[in-house]
Coordinates of C-alpha atoms in Angstrom, one line a residue:
M582 CA 1.9 -8.7 -33.6
L583 CA 1.5 -5.2 -35.0
N584 CA 4.0 -2.4 -35.4
G585 CA 3.1 0.2 -32.8
L586 CA 3.6 3.1 -35.3
I587 CA 1.1 1.5 -37.7
Y588 CA -1.4 1.1 -34.9
L589 CA -1.0 4.8 -34.0
L590 CA -1.5 5.7 -37.6
F591 CA -5.0 4.4 -37.3
F592 CA -5.6 5.0 -33.6
V593 CA -4.8 8.8 -33.5
P594 CA -7.4 9.7 -36.2
L595 CA -9.8 7.4 -34.5
T596 CA -9.3 9.3 -31.3
A597 CA -9.8 12.6 -33.0
F598 CA -13.0 11.4 -34.7
F599 CA -14.6 10.2 -31.5
S600 CA -13.4 13.3 -29.6
V601 CA -15.2 15.6 -32.1
L602 CA -18.3 13.4 -31.8
A603 CA -18.2 13.7 -28.0
M604 CA -17.8 17.5 -28.2
L605 CA -20.8 17.7 -30.6
G606 CA -22.8 15.3 -28.5
G607 CA -22.1 17.5 -25.4
L608 CA -23.8 20.4 -27.2
V609 CA -27.1 18.5 -27.3
D610 CA -26.7 16.4 -24.2
S611 CA -25.6 18.3 -21.1
R612 CA -25.5 15.2 -19.0
G613 CA -22.7 13.7 -21.0
G614 CA -24.5 10.5 -22.0
L615 CA -23.6 10.8 -25.7
A616 CA -20.0 11.7 -24.9
H617 CA -19.8 8.6 -22.7
R618 CA -21.1 6.4 -25.4
C619 CA -18.5 7.8 -27.7
A620 CA -15.8 6.8 -25.2
L621 CA -17.2 3.3 -25.2
A622 CA -17.2 3.1 -29.0
W623 CA -13.6 4.5 -29.1
S624 CA -12.3 2.0 -26.6
R625 CA -14.0 -0.9 -28.3
A626 CA -12.5 0.1 -31.7
G627 CA -9.1 0.6 -30.2
L628 CA -9.1 -2.9 -28.6
I629 CA -10.3 -4.6 -31.8
L630 CA -7.7 -2.8 -33.9
A631 CA -5.0 -4.1 -31.5
G632 CA -6.4 -7.6 -31.4
V633 CA -7.0 -7.5 -27.7
R634 CA -9.4 -10.0 -26.1
L635 CA -11.1 -8.9 -22.9
R636 CA -12.1 -11.1 -20.0
V637 CA -14.0 -9.7 -17.0
S638 CA -14.8 -11.3 -13.6
G639 CA -16.3 -10.1 -10.4
A640 CA -18.5 -7.5 -12.0
E641 CA -21.4 -8.7 -9.9
Q642 CA -19.6 -7.3 -6.8
V643 CA -19.9 -3.7 -8.0
P644 CA -22.6 -2.0 -5.9
A645 CA -25.6 -0.7 -7.9
G646 CA -27.4 2.6 -7.2
E647 CA -24.5 4.4 -5.4
P648 CA -21.3 6.1 -6.4
V649 CA -18.0 4.3 -5.9
I650 CA -14.3 4.8 -6.4
F651 CA -12.7 2.1 -8.5
M652 CA -9.0 1.6 -7.6
G653 CA -6.5 -0.8 -9.3
N654 CA -3.1 -1.4 -10.7
H655 CA -1.7 0.3 -13.8
Q656 CA 0.1 -2.0 -16.1
G657 CA 0.2 -0.3 -19.5
N658 CA -1.1 2.0 -22.2
F659 CA -4.2 -0.1 -22.9
D660 CA -5.5 0.0 -19.3
I661 CA -7.8 3.0 -20.1
L662 CA -9.3 1.3 -23.2
V663 CA -9.8 -1.9 -21.2
L664 CA -11.5 -0.3 -18.2
S665 CA -13.8 1.7 -20.4
R666 CA -15.2 -1.6 -21.6
A667 CA -14.9 -3.6 -18.3
V668 CA -16.5 -1.3 -15.7
P669 CA -20.2 -2.3 -15.7
R670 CA -21.6 1.2 -15.2
R671 CA -21.1 4.8 -16.3
F672 CA -18.1 6.4 -14.6
S673 CA -15.8 9.4 -14.8
W674 CA -12.0 9.4 -15.0
L675 CA -10.1 11.3 -12.3
A676 CA -7.2 12.6 -14.5
K677 CA -4.2 15.0 -14.4
E678 CA -5.3 18.5 -15.2
E679 CA -2.7 18.6 -18.0
L680 CA -4.6 16.0 -20.0
F681 CA -7.6 18.4 -20.3
R682 CA -5.4 20.9 -22.2
I683 CA -4.9 18.5 -25.1
P684 CA -6.8 19.9 -28.2
L685 CA -10.1 18.0 -28.9
F686 CA -9.3 15.2 -26.5
G687 CA -9.4 17.5 -23.4
S688 CA -12.7 19.1 -24.5
A689 CA -14.2 15.7 -25.1
M690 CA -13.1 14.6 -21.6
R691 CA -14.9 17.6 -20.0
R692 CA -18.0 16.9 -22.1
A693 CA -18.0 13.3 -20.8
G694 CA -17.9 14.6 -17.2
Y695 CA -14.3 13.5 -16.4
I696 CA -12.8 15.3 -13.4
P697 CA -9.4 17.1 -13.5
V698 CA -7.0 17.1 -10.6
D699 CA -4.3 19.9 -10.4
R700 CA -1.2 18.4 -8.8
S701 CA 1.1 21.4 -9.4
D702 CA 1.2 22.1 -5.7
G703 CA -0.3 20.9 -2.4
R704 CA -3.0 23.5 -1.9
K705 CA -4.2 23.2 -5.5
A706 CA -4.3 19.5 -5.1
L707 CA -6.4 19.6 -2.0
R708 CA -8.8 22.0 -3.6
S709 CA -9.1 19.7 -6.5
L710 CA -9.8 16.7 -4.2
D711 CA -12.5 18.7 -2.4
A712 CA -14.2 19.5 -5.8
A713 CA -13.9 15.9 -6.9
A714 CA -15.3 14.6 -3.6
K715 CA -18.3 16.9 -4.1
R716 CA -18.9 15.5 -7.6
I717 CA -18.7 11.9 -6.3
R718 CA -21.1 12.6 -3.4
A719 CA -23.5 13.9 -6.0
G720 CA -23.4 10.6 -7.8
A721 CA -20.3 10.3 -10.0
S722 CA -18.3 7.1 -9.8
V723 CA -14.6 7.5 -10.7
I724 CA -11.5 5.5 -11.5
V725 CA -8.2 6.1 -9.7
F726 CA -4.8 4.5 -10.2
P727 CA -3.3 4.7 -6.7
E728 CA 0.2 3.9 -8.0
G729 CA 0.1 7.2 -10.0
T730 CA 2.0 5.7 -13.0
R731 CA 2.5 2.5 -14.9
T732 CA 4.6 -0.3 -13.5
L733 CA 7.8 -1.4 -15.2
D734 CA 7.7 -5.1 -14.2
G735 CA 4.1 -5.9 -13.3
S736 CA 4.6 -5.6 -9.5
L737 CA 2.6 -3.0 -7.5
L738 CA 4.3 0.3 -6.9
P739 CA 3.9 2.3 -3.6
F740 CA 0.5 3.9 -3.4
K741 CA 0.0 7.6 -3.3
K742 CA -2.4 8.9 -0.6
G743 CA -4.5 11.3 -2.8
G744 CA -7.0 8.7 -3.9
F745 CA -7.6 7.5 -0.4
I746 CA -8.0 11.0 1.0
L747 CA -10.6 11.5 -1.8
A748 CA -12.4 8.3 -0.8
E749 CA -12.6 9.3 2.8
R750 CA -13.8 12.8 2.0
A751 CA -16.5 11.4 -0.4
G752 CA -17.5 8.7 2.0
V753 CA -18.1 6.2 -0.8
P754 CA -17.0 2.5 -1.1
I755 CA -13.7 1.6 -2.9
V756 CA -14.1 -1.2 -5.4
P757 CA -10.6 -2.7 -6.1
F758 CA -9.8 -4.2 -9.5
T759 CA -6.8 -6.0 -10.9
I760 CA -5.6 -5.8 -14.5
N761 CA -3.5 -8.7 -16.0
G762 CA -2.0 -8.9 -19.4
S763 CA -1.8 -5.2 -20.4
M764 CA 2.0 -5.2 -20.2
R765 CA 2.1 -8.0 -22.8
V766 CA 0.1 -6.0 -25.3
N767 CA 2.2 -2.8 -25.0
P768 CA 4.9 -2.5 -22.3
R769 CA 5.7 0.9 -20.8
N770 CA 8.1 3.0 -22.8
T771 CA 7.6 0.8 -25.9
C772 CA 5.9 2.6 -28.8
N773 CA 7.0 0.3 -31.7
L774 CA 5.2 -2.9 -30.6
V775 CA 1.5 -3.8 -30.1
R776 CA 0.9 -7.5 -29.4
G777 CA -2.6 -9.0 -29.6
A778 CA -3.3 -10.8 -26.3
E779 CA -5.9 -11.4 -23.6
I780 CA -6.3 -8.8 -20.9
S781 CA -8.3 -9.7 -17.8
V782 CA -10.0 -7.4 -15.3
R783 CA -11.0 -8.8 -11.9
F784 CA -13.2 -6.8 -9.5
G785 CA -13.0 -7.4 -5.8
A786 CA -15.4 -6.9 -2.9
P787 CA -16.2 -3.2 -2.1
I788 CA -14.4 -1.7 0.9
P789 CA -16.4 0.8 3.0
T790 CA -15.0 4.2 3.9
S791 CA -18.0 5.3 6.0
G792 CA -20.2 3.7 8.6
S793 CA -19.4 1.3 11.4
K794 CA -17.1 -0.9 9.3
A795 CA -15.2 1.9 7.7
L796 CA -11.4 1.8 7.3
K797 CA -9.3 4.9 7.3
G798 CA -5.7 5.9 6.7
Q799 CA -3.1 3.1 6.4
P800 CA -5.5 0.2 7.2
L801 CA -7.6 1.4 4.2
M802 CA -4.6 1.5 1.9
D803 CA -3.4 -1.9 3.1
R804 CA -6.8 -3.5 2.5
V805 CA -7.1 -2.1 -1.0
R806 CA -3.5 -3.1 -1.8
D807 CA -4.1 -6.7 -0.5
S808 CA -7.2 -7.0 -2.7
I809 CA -5.4 -5.8 -5.8
Q810 CA -2.3 -8.0 -5.1
A811 CA -4.5 -11.1 -4.6
G812 CA -5.6 -10.9 -8.2
L813 CA -2.2 -10.4 -9.8
E814 CA -0.9 -13.3 -12.0
R815 CA 2.5 -14.6 -11.0

């Protein structure tokens, strides 16, 4: 067990260091490969520092050679670090536009090819989704938390429609995933405690959003929710 403030004392400078590296890497690598490798190193260092052990299953179900949208539950602050290591391919984060305004960190996110979404009003949100769908059709895989925020008790929150609208517009498969154990490491609204523990990530079978077997609207949301729910530990 580690005091959360002590963890942050090391983790914040670590984040700044890798953010600067990612920015510099973006100057010589316009495709963002160096920035992505910085993100992988950052996440690995953050998990080691916290004493987190990672277990991944179902990675063989992730389609190769085509963009996908990864969708799963959001348990805690360590989900981003964990997914950066668990997802078996290069991907981009679909993140709130406000995060891209953070000094150094926001610039590093742009260098790594992450995609901002402006949710300040409906029209801006739709324009952001159209821009994101275009990026995905061009080959970018992304991660979306359909709950929109972290859970308080581990149960799934109601899903927001934005990620599913994006999937239908992009016409790419959704790969569901389930995270277990993140809440034990650092529960929501708890900054003074980091507890070393195992976090597991389980990938489910891809769900089509185009073609003859495509799902749309509520049936698509229900199928994704059922797949994520099936992997949750009781």
